Short mmCIF file of N, CA, C and O and ligand atoms in Angstrom, two decimals:
data_model
loop_
_atom_site.label_atom_id
_atom_site.label_comp_id
_atom_site.label_asym_id
_atom_site.label_seq_id
_atom_site.Cartn_x
_atom_site.Cartn_y
_atom_site.Cartn_z
N UNK A 908 9.14 17.38 -15.64
CA UNK A 908 9.58 18.17 -14.47
C UNK A 908 8.81 17.75 -13.23
O UNK A 908 9.38 17.36 -12.23
N UNK A 909 7.48 17.75 -13.38
CA UNK A 909 6.65 17.28 -12.28
C UNK A 909 7.01 15.87 -11.88
O UNK A 909 7.09 15.54 -10.73
N UNK A 910 7.20 15.04 -12.91
CA UNK A 910 7.51 13.64 -12.67
C UNK A 910 8.83 13.53 -11.92
O UNK A 910 8.95 12.77 -10.96
N UNK A 911 9.79 14.36 -12.31
CA UNK A 911 11.09 14.31 -11.64
C UNK A 911 10.94 14.68 -10.17
O UNK A 911 11.52 14.04 -9.29
N UNK A 912 10.11 15.68 -9.92
CA UNK A 912 9.89 16.08 -8.53
C UNK A 912 9.25 14.94 -7.75
O UNK A 912 9.63 14.66 -6.61
N UNK A 913 8.31 14.29 -8.40
CA UNK A 913 7.63 13.19 -7.73
C UNK A 913 8.60 12.07 -7.43
O UNK A 913 8.62 11.51 -6.33
N UNK A 914 9.43 11.75 -8.41
CA UNK A 914 10.39 10.67 -8.20
C UNK A 914 11.35 11.04 -7.07
O UNK A 914 11.69 10.20 -6.25
N UNK A 915 11.75 12.29 -7.03
CA UNK A 915 12.68 12.72 -5.98
C UNK A 915 12.02 12.56 -4.61
O UNK A 915 12.61 12.05 -3.67
N UNK A 916 10.75 12.97 -4.53
CA UNK A 916 10.05 12.88 -3.25
C UNK A 916 9.91 11.43 -2.85
O UNK A 916 10.11 11.07 -1.68
N UNK A 917 9.56 10.59 -3.81
CA UNK A 917 9.37 9.18 -3.49
C UNK A 917 10.70 8.54 -3.11
O UNK A 917 10.78 7.75 -2.19
N UNK A 918 11.76 8.98 -3.79
CA UNK A 918 13.08 8.43 -3.44
C UNK A 918 13.43 8.82 -2.01
O UNK A 918 13.89 8.01 -1.22
N UNK A 919 13.18 10.07 -1.66
CA UNK A 919 13.50 10.52 -0.30
C UNK A 919 12.73 9.70 0.72
O UNK A 919 13.28 9.24 1.71
N UNK A 920 11.43 9.52 0.46
CA UNK A 920 10.62 8.73 1.38
C UNK A 920 11.17 7.32 1.48
O UNK A 920 11.27 6.76 2.56
N UNK A 921 11.54 6.76 0.32
CA UNK A 921 11.96 5.37 0.28
C UNK A 921 13.30 5.13 0.95
O UNK A 921 13.60 4.02 1.34
N UNK A 922 14.10 6.19 1.10
CA UNK A 922 15.42 5.98 1.65
C UNK A 922 15.47 6.17 3.16
O UNK A 922 16.52 6.17 3.76
N UNK A 923 14.29 6.31 3.76
CA UNK A 923 14.23 6.45 5.21
C UNK A 923 14.87 5.22 5.87
O UNK A 923 14.60 4.10 5.47
N UNK A 924 15.67 5.45 6.84
CA UNK A 924 16.40 4.34 7.45
C UNK A 924 15.51 3.47 8.31
O UNK A 924 14.49 3.89 8.84
N UNK A 925 15.91 2.22 8.44
CA UNK A 925 15.11 1.24 9.17
C UNK A 925 15.51 1.18 10.64
O UNK A 925 15.00 0.38 11.39
N UNK A 926 16.46 2.02 11.05
CA UNK A 926 16.97 1.92 12.41
C UNK A 926 15.83 2.07 13.42
O UNK A 926 15.12 3.06 13.41
N UNK A 927 15.70 1.03 14.26
CA UNK A 927 14.61 1.06 15.24
C UNK A 927 14.81 2.23 16.18
O UNK A 927 15.93 2.58 16.55
N UNK A 928 13.73 2.84 16.58
CA UNK A 928 13.82 3.89 17.58
C UNK A 928 13.89 5.29 17.00
O UNK A 928 13.64 6.24 17.72
N UNK A 929 14.21 5.43 15.73
CA UNK A 929 14.37 6.77 15.16
C UNK A 929 13.08 7.58 15.26
O UNK A 929 13.11 8.77 15.55
N UNK A 930 11.96 6.89 15.08
CA UNK A 930 10.69 7.62 15.08
C UNK A 930 9.87 7.37 16.34
O UNK A 930 8.71 7.73 16.41
N UNK A 931 10.49 6.75 17.33
CA UNK A 931 9.69 6.33 18.49
C UNK A 931 9.07 7.49 19.25
O UNK A 931 8.06 7.31 19.91
N UNK A 932 9.67 8.69 19.16
CA UNK A 932 9.09 9.83 19.87
C UNK A 932 8.13 10.63 19.00
O UNK A 932 7.58 11.63 19.46
N UNK A 933 7.94 10.22 17.76
CA UNK A 933 7.05 10.98 16.88
C UNK A 933 5.59 10.79 17.29
O UNK A 933 5.16 9.67 17.55
N UNK A 934 4.86 11.87 17.29
CA UNK A 934 3.41 11.77 17.50
C UNK A 934 2.78 11.31 16.19
O UNK A 934 3.43 11.29 15.14
N UNK A 935 1.50 10.96 16.26
CA UNK A 935 0.79 10.56 15.05
C UNK A 935 0.84 11.65 14.01
O UNK A 935 1.04 11.40 12.82
N UNK A 936 0.69 12.88 14.47
CA UNK A 936 0.72 14.00 13.52
C UNK A 936 2.09 14.14 12.86
O UNK A 936 2.19 14.36 11.65
N UNK A 937 3.13 14.00 13.66
CA UNK A 937 4.49 14.12 13.11
C UNK A 937 4.77 12.99 12.11
O UNK A 937 5.40 13.21 11.07
N UNK A 938 4.30 11.80 12.44
CA UNK A 938 4.48 10.67 11.51
C UNK A 938 3.75 10.96 10.21
O UNK A 938 4.26 10.73 9.11
N UNK A 939 2.53 11.49 10.35
CA UNK A 939 1.74 11.83 9.17
C UNK A 939 2.50 12.85 8.31
O UNK A 939 2.62 12.71 7.08
N UNK A 940 3.00 13.90 8.96
CA UNK A 940 3.69 14.95 8.21
C UNK A 940 4.94 14.41 7.52
O UNK A 940 5.27 14.79 6.41
N UNK A 941 5.60 13.49 8.19
CA UNK A 941 6.84 12.94 7.66
C UNK A 941 6.59 12.00 6.48
O UNK A 941 7.33 12.01 5.50
N UNK A 942 5.58 11.14 6.58
CA UNK A 942 5.43 10.04 5.62
C UNK A 942 4.22 10.13 4.71
O UNK A 942 4.14 9.38 3.74
N UNK A 943 3.27 10.94 5.00
CA UNK A 943 2.01 10.88 4.25
C UNK A 943 1.63 12.21 3.59
O UNK A 943 0.95 12.21 2.56
N UNK A 944 2.04 13.32 4.19
CA UNK A 944 1.56 14.62 3.73
C UNK A 944 2.00 14.95 2.30
O UNK A 944 1.31 15.69 1.60
N UNK A 945 3.12 14.40 1.84
CA UNK A 945 3.59 14.74 0.49
C UNK A 945 2.53 14.39 -0.54
O UNK A 945 2.40 15.07 -1.55
N UNK A 946 1.77 13.35 -0.29
CA UNK A 946 0.70 12.98 -1.21
C UNK A 946 -0.68 13.39 -0.67
O UNK A 946 -1.48 13.98 -1.39
N UNK A 947 -0.95 13.05 0.59
CA UNK A 947 -2.31 13.27 1.11
C UNK A 947 -2.55 14.72 1.56
O UNK A 947 -3.67 15.07 1.90
N UNK A 948 -1.51 15.53 1.54
CA UNK A 948 -1.67 16.95 1.86
C UNK A 948 -1.45 17.24 3.33
O UNK A 948 -1.65 16.38 4.18
N UNK A 949 -1.04 18.49 3.64
CA UNK A 949 -0.72 18.84 5.03
C UNK A 949 -1.88 18.60 5.99
O UNK A 949 -1.66 18.23 7.14
N UNK A 950 -3.10 18.79 5.54
CA UNK A 950 -4.26 18.59 6.42
C UNK A 950 -5.05 17.34 6.05
O UNK A 950 -6.11 17.09 6.60
N UNK A 951 -4.54 16.56 5.09
CA UNK A 951 -5.19 15.30 4.75
C UNK A 951 -6.19 15.36 3.61
O UNK A 951 -6.86 14.37 3.30
N UNK A 952 -6.31 16.52 2.97
CA UNK A 952 -7.35 16.70 1.95
C UNK A 952 -7.03 16.04 0.60
O UNK A 952 -7.80 16.17 -0.35
N UNK A 953 -5.88 15.41 0.48
CA UNK A 953 -5.53 14.75 -0.78
C UNK A 953 -4.82 15.69 -1.74
O UNK A 953 -4.72 15.41 -2.93
N UNK A 954 -4.33 16.80 -1.20
CA UNK A 954 -3.74 17.84 -2.06
C UNK A 954 -2.24 18.04 -1.78
O UNK A 954 -1.75 19.15 -1.78
N UNK A 955 -1.54 16.94 -1.56
CA UNK A 955 -0.10 17.05 -1.32
C UNK A 955 0.65 17.46 -2.56
O UNK A 955 0.13 17.37 -3.68
N UNK A 956 1.90 17.89 -2.37
CA UNK A 956 2.70 18.41 -3.48
C UNK A 956 2.85 17.39 -4.60
O UNK A 956 2.92 17.75 -5.77
N UNK A 957 2.93 16.12 -4.25
CA UNK A 957 3.17 15.08 -5.24
C UNK A 957 1.88 14.63 -5.93
O UNK A 957 1.91 14.04 -7.01
N UNK A 958 0.74 14.93 -5.33
CA UNK A 958 -0.55 14.41 -5.81
C UNK A 958 -0.80 14.62 -7.30
O UNK A 958 -1.22 13.69 -7.99
N UNK A 959 -0.54 15.84 -7.84
CA UNK A 959 -0.86 16.05 -9.26
C UNK A 959 -0.03 15.18 -10.19
O UNK A 959 -0.40 14.98 -11.35
N UNK A 960 1.09 14.66 -9.73
CA UNK A 960 1.95 13.83 -10.58
C UNK A 960 1.52 12.38 -10.62
O UNK A 960 2.05 11.61 -11.42
N UNK A 961 0.61 12.00 -9.74
CA UNK A 961 0.20 10.59 -9.70
C UNK A 961 -0.91 10.31 -10.70
O UNK A 961 -1.68 11.20 -11.05
N UNK A 962 -0.98 9.07 -11.13
CA UNK A 962 -1.99 8.68 -12.11
C UNK A 962 -3.35 8.50 -11.45
O UNK A 962 -4.37 8.54 -12.11
N UNK A 963 -3.35 8.21 -10.15
CA UNK A 963 -4.61 8.00 -9.44
C UNK A 963 -4.89 9.18 -8.52
O UNK A 963 -3.97 9.88 -8.09
N UNK A 964 -6.14 9.41 -8.24
CA UNK A 964 -6.55 10.47 -7.31
C UNK A 964 -6.07 10.11 -5.91
O UNK A 964 -6.21 8.98 -5.48
N UNK A 965 -5.52 11.09 -5.23
CA UNK A 965 -5.11 10.84 -3.85
C UNK A 965 -6.32 11.13 -2.95
O UNK A 965 -6.87 12.23 -2.98
N UNK A 966 -6.77 10.16 -2.18
CA UNK A 966 -8.00 10.37 -1.40
C UNK A 966 -7.84 11.39 -0.27
O UNK A 966 -6.77 11.55 0.30
N UNK A 967 -8.94 12.05 0.00
CA UNK A 967 -9.06 12.97 1.14
C UNK A 967 -9.19 12.10 2.39
O UNK A 967 -10.17 11.38 2.56
N UNK A 968 -8.19 12.16 3.26
CA UNK A 968 -8.21 11.27 4.43
C UNK A 968 -9.05 11.82 5.58
O UNK A 968 -9.18 11.18 6.60
N UNK A 969 -9.62 13.02 5.40
CA UNK A 969 -10.50 13.54 6.46
C UNK A 969 -11.92 13.02 6.25
O UNK A 969 -12.81 13.30 7.05
N UNK A 970 -12.13 12.29 5.15
CA UNK A 970 -13.48 11.81 4.84
C UNK A 970 -13.61 10.30 4.85
O UNK A 970 -14.56 9.75 4.30
N UNK A 971 -12.65 9.64 5.48
CA UNK A 971 -12.73 8.17 5.56
C UNK A 971 -14.02 7.79 6.29
O UNK A 971 -14.74 6.89 5.89
N UNK A 972 -14.30 8.51 7.36
CA UNK A 972 -15.49 8.25 8.18
C UNK A 972 -16.76 8.37 7.34
O UNK A 972 -17.60 7.48 7.33
N UNK A 973 -16.84 9.46 6.60
CA UNK A 973 -18.04 9.65 5.76
C UNK A 973 -18.14 8.62 4.66
O UNK A 973 -19.21 8.08 4.40
N UNK A 974 -17.00 8.36 4.00
CA UNK A 974 -17.03 7.39 2.90
C UNK A 974 -17.41 6.00 3.38
O UNK A 974 -17.92 5.20 2.63
N UNK A 975 -17.13 5.73 4.65
CA UNK A 975 -17.46 4.41 5.19
C UNK A 975 -18.84 4.40 5.80
O UNK A 975 -19.16 3.50 6.59
N UNK A 976 -19.63 5.40 5.50
CA UNK A 976 -21.01 5.41 5.98
C UNK A 976 -21.13 5.70 7.45
O UNK A 976 -22.02 5.17 8.13
N UNK A 977 -20.24 6.55 7.97
CA UNK A 977 -20.39 6.97 9.36
C UNK A 977 -19.75 6.03 10.37
O UNK A 977 -20.23 5.90 11.49
N UNK A 978 -18.67 5.40 9.96
CA UNK A 978 -17.91 4.56 10.90
C UNK A 978 -16.46 4.68 10.49
O UNK A 978 -16.16 4.78 9.30
N UNK A 979 -15.57 4.69 11.47
CA UNK A 979 -14.16 4.76 11.12
C UNK A 979 -13.61 3.33 11.08
O UNK A 979 -13.58 2.64 12.10
N UNK A 980 -13.21 2.88 9.87
CA UNK A 980 -12.79 1.47 9.72
C UNK A 980 -11.36 1.27 10.20
O UNK A 980 -10.43 1.09 9.41
N UNK A 981 -11.21 1.25 11.52
CA UNK A 981 -9.87 1.24 12.11
C UNK A 981 -8.99 0.10 11.59
O UNK A 981 -7.82 0.32 11.22
N UNK A 982 -9.55 -1.10 11.56
CA UNK A 982 -8.73 -2.25 11.15
C UNK A 982 -8.28 -2.11 9.69
O UNK A 982 -7.15 -2.42 9.34
N UNK A 983 -9.18 -1.59 8.85
CA UNK A 983 -8.83 -1.43 7.43
C UNK A 983 -7.70 -0.40 7.28
O UNK A 983 -6.74 -0.61 6.54
N UNK A 984 -7.82 0.72 8.01
CA UNK A 984 -6.81 1.76 7.93
C UNK A 984 -5.46 1.22 8.43
O UNK A 984 -4.41 1.46 7.83
N UNK A 985 -5.53 0.44 9.51
CA UNK A 985 -4.31 -0.16 10.04
C UNK A 985 -3.64 -1.06 8.99
O UNK A 985 -2.43 -0.99 8.78
N UNK A 986 -4.44 -1.85 8.31
CA UNK A 986 -3.90 -2.76 7.31
C UNK A 986 -3.30 -2.01 6.12
O UNK A 986 -2.33 -2.46 5.52
N UNK A 987 -3.89 -0.87 5.79
CA UNK A 987 -3.36 -0.08 4.67
C UNK A 987 -1.99 0.48 5.05
O UNK A 987 -1.05 0.49 4.25
N UNK A 988 -1.86 0.93 6.29
CA UNK A 988 -0.59 1.55 6.69
C UNK A 988 0.50 0.48 6.88
O UNK A 988 1.64 0.68 6.48
N UNK A 989 0.14 -0.65 7.49
CA UNK A 989 1.22 -1.63 7.71
C UNK A 989 1.48 -2.49 6.48
O UNK A 989 2.36 -3.33 6.47
N UNK A 990 0.71 -2.24 5.41
CA UNK A 990 1.03 -2.87 4.13
C UNK A 990 0.30 -4.17 3.86
O UNK A 990 0.44 -4.74 2.78
N UNK A 991 -0.51 -4.65 4.83
CA UNK A 991 -1.23 -5.90 4.56
C UNK A 991 -2.25 -5.68 3.45
O UNK A 991 -2.57 -6.56 2.69
N UNK A 992 -2.81 -4.46 3.40
CA UNK A 992 -3.69 -4.12 2.27
C UNK A 992 -2.92 -3.18 1.36
O UNK A 992 -2.65 -2.03 1.73
N UNK A 993 -2.55 -3.68 0.20
CA UNK A 993 -1.65 -2.92 -0.67
C UNK A 993 -2.39 -1.98 -1.62
O UNK A 993 -3.48 -2.30 -2.10
N UNK A 994 -1.79 -0.84 -1.85
CA UNK A 994 -2.23 0.07 -2.90
C UNK A 994 -1.00 0.34 -3.76
O UNK A 994 0.04 0.65 -3.21
N UNK A 995 -1.14 0.24 -5.08
CA UNK A 995 0.05 0.50 -5.91
C UNK A 995 0.72 1.83 -5.58
O UNK A 995 1.95 1.90 -5.56
N UNK A 996 -0.07 2.85 -5.27
CA UNK A 996 0.53 4.16 -4.99
C UNK A 996 1.36 4.15 -3.71
O UNK A 996 2.19 5.03 -3.49
N UNK A 997 1.12 3.20 -2.84
CA UNK A 997 1.90 3.11 -1.60
C UNK A 997 3.16 2.27 -1.78
O UNK A 997 3.91 2.06 -0.83
N UNK A 998 3.37 1.77 -3.01
CA UNK A 998 4.52 0.90 -3.22
C UNK A 998 4.14 -0.52 -2.85
O UNK A 998 2.97 -0.84 -2.70
N UNK A 999 5.13 -1.36 -2.70
CA UNK A 999 4.85 -2.75 -2.34
C UNK A 999 5.00 -2.93 -0.85
O UNK A 999 5.54 -2.07 -0.16
N UNK A 1000 4.56 -4.07 -0.38
CA UNK A 1000 4.64 -4.32 1.05
C UNK A 1000 6.10 -4.28 1.54
O UNK A 1000 6.39 -3.75 2.61
N UNK A 1001 6.99 -4.84 0.72
CA UNK A 1001 8.39 -4.85 1.13
C UNK A 1001 9.07 -3.52 0.88
O UNK A 1001 10.07 -3.19 1.53
N UNK A 1002 8.56 -2.75 -0.07
CA UNK A 1002 9.18 -1.46 -0.38
C UNK A 1002 8.13 -0.37 -0.44
O UNK A 1002 7.85 0.19 -1.51
N UNK A 1003 7.51 -0.08 0.67
CA UNK A 1003 6.50 0.99 0.65
C UNK A 1003 7.15 2.35 0.46
O UNK A 1003 8.35 2.50 0.72
N UNK A 1004 6.38 3.33 0.05
CA UNK A 1004 6.96 4.66 -0.19
C UNK A 1004 7.50 5.27 1.10
O UNK A 1004 8.31 6.17 1.05
N UNK A 1005 7.06 4.75 2.26
CA UNK A 1005 7.59 5.30 3.52
C UNK A 1005 8.74 4.47 4.07
O UNK A 1005 9.09 4.57 5.24
N UNK A 1006 9.32 3.61 3.20
CA UNK A 1006 10.50 2.86 3.63
C UNK A 1006 10.14 1.86 4.71
O UNK A 1006 9.02 1.35 4.76
N UNK A 1007 11.08 1.59 5.59
CA UNK A 1007 10.88 0.53 6.59
C UNK A 1007 10.45 1.10 7.93
O UNK A 1007 10.76 0.55 8.98
N UNK A 1008 9.71 2.21 7.89
CA UNK A 1008 9.34 2.84 9.16
C UNK A 1008 8.39 1.98 9.98
O UNK A 1008 8.43 1.99 11.20
N UNK A 1009 7.53 1.23 9.31
CA UNK A 1009 6.55 0.40 10.04
C UNK A 1009 6.62 -1.04 9.54
O UNK A 1009 5.68 -1.53 8.92
N UNK A 1010 7.72 -1.73 9.77
CA UNK A 1010 7.87 -3.06 9.18
C UNK A 1010 6.93 -4.07 9.81
O UNK A 1010 6.66 -4.03 11.00
N UNK A 1011 6.42 -4.99 9.00
CA UNK A 1011 5.53 -6.03 9.51
C UNK A 1011 6.11 -7.40 9.22
O UNK A 1011 5.42 -8.40 9.39
N UNK A 1012 7.37 -7.42 8.78
CA UNK A 1012 7.93 -8.71 8.37
C UNK A 1012 8.13 -9.67 9.51
O UNK A 1012 8.59 -9.29 10.59
N UNK A 1013 7.80 -10.91 9.25
CA UNK A 1013 8.11 -11.97 10.20
C UNK A 1013 9.63 -12.04 10.29
O UNK A 1013 10.32 -11.74 9.33
N UNK A 1014 10.12 -12.44 11.42
CA UNK A 1014 11.56 -12.60 11.53
C UNK A 1014 12.26 -11.34 12.01
O UNK A 1014 13.42 -11.38 12.37
N UNK A 1015 11.53 -10.20 12.03
CA UNK A 1015 12.11 -9.00 12.61
C UNK A 1015 12.15 -9.18 14.12
O UNK A 1015 11.53 -10.09 14.66
N UNK A 1016 12.88 -8.31 14.81
CA UNK A 1016 12.95 -8.47 16.26
C UNK A 1016 11.61 -8.12 16.89
O UNK A 1016 10.81 -7.37 16.32
N UNK A 1017 11.35 -8.68 18.07
CA UNK A 1017 10.09 -8.44 18.76
C UNK A 1017 9.95 -6.96 19.08
O UNK A 1017 8.86 -6.38 18.96
N UNK A 1018 11.07 -6.31 19.45
CA UNK A 1018 11.01 -4.87 19.79
C UNK A 1018 10.58 -4.06 18.57
O UNK A 1018 9.76 -3.16 18.67
N UNK A 1019 11.19 -4.40 17.43
CA UNK A 1019 10.86 -3.66 16.21
C UNK A 1019 9.39 -3.83 15.87
O UNK A 1019 8.71 -2.90 15.43
N UNK A 1020 8.89 -5.04 16.10
CA UNK A 1020 7.48 -5.33 15.80
C UNK A 1020 6.56 -4.50 16.70
O UNK A 1020 5.60 -3.90 16.24
N UNK A 1021 6.90 -4.46 17.98
CA UNK A 1021 6.08 -3.71 18.94
C UNK A 1021 6.12 -2.23 18.58
O UNK A 1021 5.09 -1.55 18.54
N UNK A 1022 7.31 -1.72 18.29
CA UNK A 1022 7.42 -0.31 17.94
C UNK A 1022 6.62 0.00 16.68
O UNK A 1022 5.90 1.00 16.61
N UNK A 1023 6.73 -0.89 15.71
CA UNK A 1023 6.01 -0.68 14.48
C UNK A 1023 4.50 -0.60 14.73
O UNK A 1023 3.81 0.29 14.22
N UNK A 1024 3.99 -1.50 15.56
CA UNK A 1024 2.56 -1.48 15.87
C UNK A 1024 2.16 -0.20 16.58
O UNK A 1024 1.09 0.36 16.35
N UNK A 1025 3.05 0.28 17.47
CA UNK A 1025 2.74 1.52 18.18
C UNK A 1025 2.68 2.70 17.21
O UNK A 1025 1.78 3.54 17.30
N UNK A 1026 3.65 2.76 16.30
CA UNK A 1026 3.68 3.88 15.36
C UNK A 1026 2.45 3.86 14.46
O UNK A 1026 1.81 4.89 14.22
N UNK A 1027 2.11 2.67 13.97
CA UNK A 1027 0.93 2.55 13.13
C UNK A 1027 -0.31 2.96 13.93
O UNK A 1027 -1.18 3.68 13.44
N UNK A 1028 -0.36 2.53 15.19
CA UNK A 1028 -1.49 2.89 16.06
C UNK A 1028 -1.61 4.40 16.21
O UNK A 1028 -2.72 4.95 16.17
N UNK A 1029 -0.48 5.08 16.36
CA UNK A 1029 -0.53 6.55 16.48
C UNK A 1029 -1.04 7.19 15.20
O UNK A 1029 -1.81 8.16 15.25
N UNK A 1030 -0.62 6.65 14.07
CA UNK A 1030 -1.10 7.19 12.79
C UNK A 1030 -2.60 6.96 12.64
O UNK A 1030 -3.33 7.86 12.20
N UNK A 1031 -3.05 5.77 13.02
CA UNK A 1031 -4.48 5.47 12.92
C UNK A 1031 -5.26 6.44 13.80
O UNK A 1031 -6.28 7.02 13.37
N UNK A 1032 -4.78 6.67 15.02
CA UNK A 1032 -5.48 7.59 15.93
C UNK A 1032 -5.46 9.02 15.38
O UNK A 1032 -6.43 9.76 15.51
N UNK A 1033 -4.34 9.40 14.78
CA UNK A 1033 -4.27 10.74 14.18
C UNK A 1033 -5.31 10.87 13.07
O UNK A 1033 -6.06 11.85 13.01
N UNK A 1034 -5.38 9.86 12.21
CA UNK A 1034 -6.36 9.91 11.12
C UNK A 1034 -7.78 9.95 11.68
O UNK A 1034 -8.63 10.69 11.19
N UNK A 1035 -8.02 9.20 12.74
CA UNK A 1035 -9.36 9.25 13.35
C UNK A 1035 -9.67 10.68 13.83
O UNK A 1035 -10.78 11.17 13.67
N UNK A 1036 -8.63 11.34 14.35
CA UNK A 1036 -8.84 12.68 14.94
C UNK A 1036 -9.12 13.76 13.89
O UNK A 1036 -9.60 14.84 14.23
N UNK A 1037 -8.77 13.50 12.61
CA UNK A 1037 -8.99 14.54 11.60
C UNK A 1037 -10.25 14.28 10.77
O UNK A 1037 -10.48 14.97 9.77
N UNK A 1038 -11.08 13.31 11.18
CA UNK A 1038 -12.30 13.03 10.40
C UNK A 1038 -13.27 14.20 10.50
O UNK A 1038 -13.41 14.82 11.55
N UNK A 1039 -13.95 14.47 9.37
CA UNK A 1039 -14.93 15.55 9.35
C UNK A 1039 -16.33 14.99 9.29
O UNK A 1039 -16.55 13.96 8.69
C1 HEC B 2461 3.14 8.46 -2.99
C2 HEC B 2461 1.93 9.10 -2.51
C3 HEC B 2461 1.33 8.59 -1.21
C4 HEC B 2461 1.92 8.54 0.03
C5 HEC B 2461 3.32 8.98 0.43
C6 HEC B 2461 0.91 8.02 0.93
N1 HEC B 2461 -0.24 7.76 0.25
FE1 HEC B 2461 -1.95 6.94 1.01
N2 HEC B 2461 -2.74 6.84 -0.83
C7 HEC B 2461 -2.19 7.37 -1.98
C8 HEC B 2461 -3.09 7.11 -3.09
C9 HEC B 2461 -2.87 7.55 -4.53
C10 HEC B 2461 -4.18 6.39 -2.58
C11 HEC B 2461 -5.38 5.82 -3.37
C12 HEC B 2461 -4.91 4.53 -4.01
C13 HEC B 2461 -5.95 3.93 -4.91
O1 HEC B 2461 -7.10 4.32 -4.84
O2 HEC B 2461 -5.55 3.05 -5.65
C14 HEC B 2461 -3.95 6.26 -1.14
C15 HEC B 2461 -4.83 5.65 -0.27
C16 HEC B 2461 -4.74 5.71 1.11
C17 HEC B 2461 -5.75 5.28 2.05
C18 HEC B 2461 -7.11 4.70 1.70
C19 HEC B 2461 -8.13 5.81 1.80
C20 HEC B 2461 -9.52 5.33 1.55
O3 HEC B 2461 -10.43 5.92 2.14
O4 HEC B 2461 -9.71 4.39 0.79
C21 HEC B 2461 -5.28 5.51 3.30
C22 HEC B 2461 -5.98 5.24 4.63
C23 HEC B 2461 -3.95 6.06 3.15
N3 HEC B 2461 -3.66 6.18 1.81
C24 HEC B 2461 -3.14 6.42 4.19
C25 HEC B 2461 -1.83 6.84 4.04
C26 HEC B 2461 -0.95 7.07 5.15
C27 HEC B 2461 -1.34 6.93 6.61
C28 HEC B 2461 0.24 7.44 4.63
C29 HEC B 2461 1.53 7.70 5.36
C30 HEC B 2461 2.02 6.64 6.22
C31 HEC B 2461 0.11 7.46 3.17
N4 HEC B 2461 -1.16 7.09 2.85
C32 HEC B 2461 1.11 7.82 2.28
C33 HEC B 2461 -0.98 8.01 -2.07
C34 HEC B 2461 -0.04 8.10 -1.06
#
């Protein structure tokens, strides 16, 4: 039952459309709520609805700063979100659990690339803002 709920949530996330511009007005917080909160929790504590169904612990994203010894590893976080640094729980680079919201593929249009970088940047800034 739990697994079915998790699969449904992941399917929903995965079916997000790639149409450029759909998320361009989203703030970092809104992007977080849309694509990350199901696992990382509404406030980032790692207690999202899907978390108990996963085989790995979902990290508390408010403690990235502490875990990194008192520095916010901006470039690392950016790479995790845009898929250059892969985590099995995030899906694959081509099929991340958040669909094609932040594509990094070569060959995409320049506009899509710029938008993708902006959205990832907003998410990174949002995560920086919730550090404890
Ligand atoms: C399907 C559940 C799921 C979703 C959705 C998800 N994550 Fe994760 N995330 C995880 C898990 C599980 C890990 C830990 C993976 C591991 O340790 O192997 C992780 C790890 C991370 C890490 C590394 C944390 C650290 O300190 O090492 C960051 C940053 C992160 N996620 C950000 C995000 C962002 C931003 C989003 C939304 C765009 C997101 N995640 C969506 C499950 C998820």
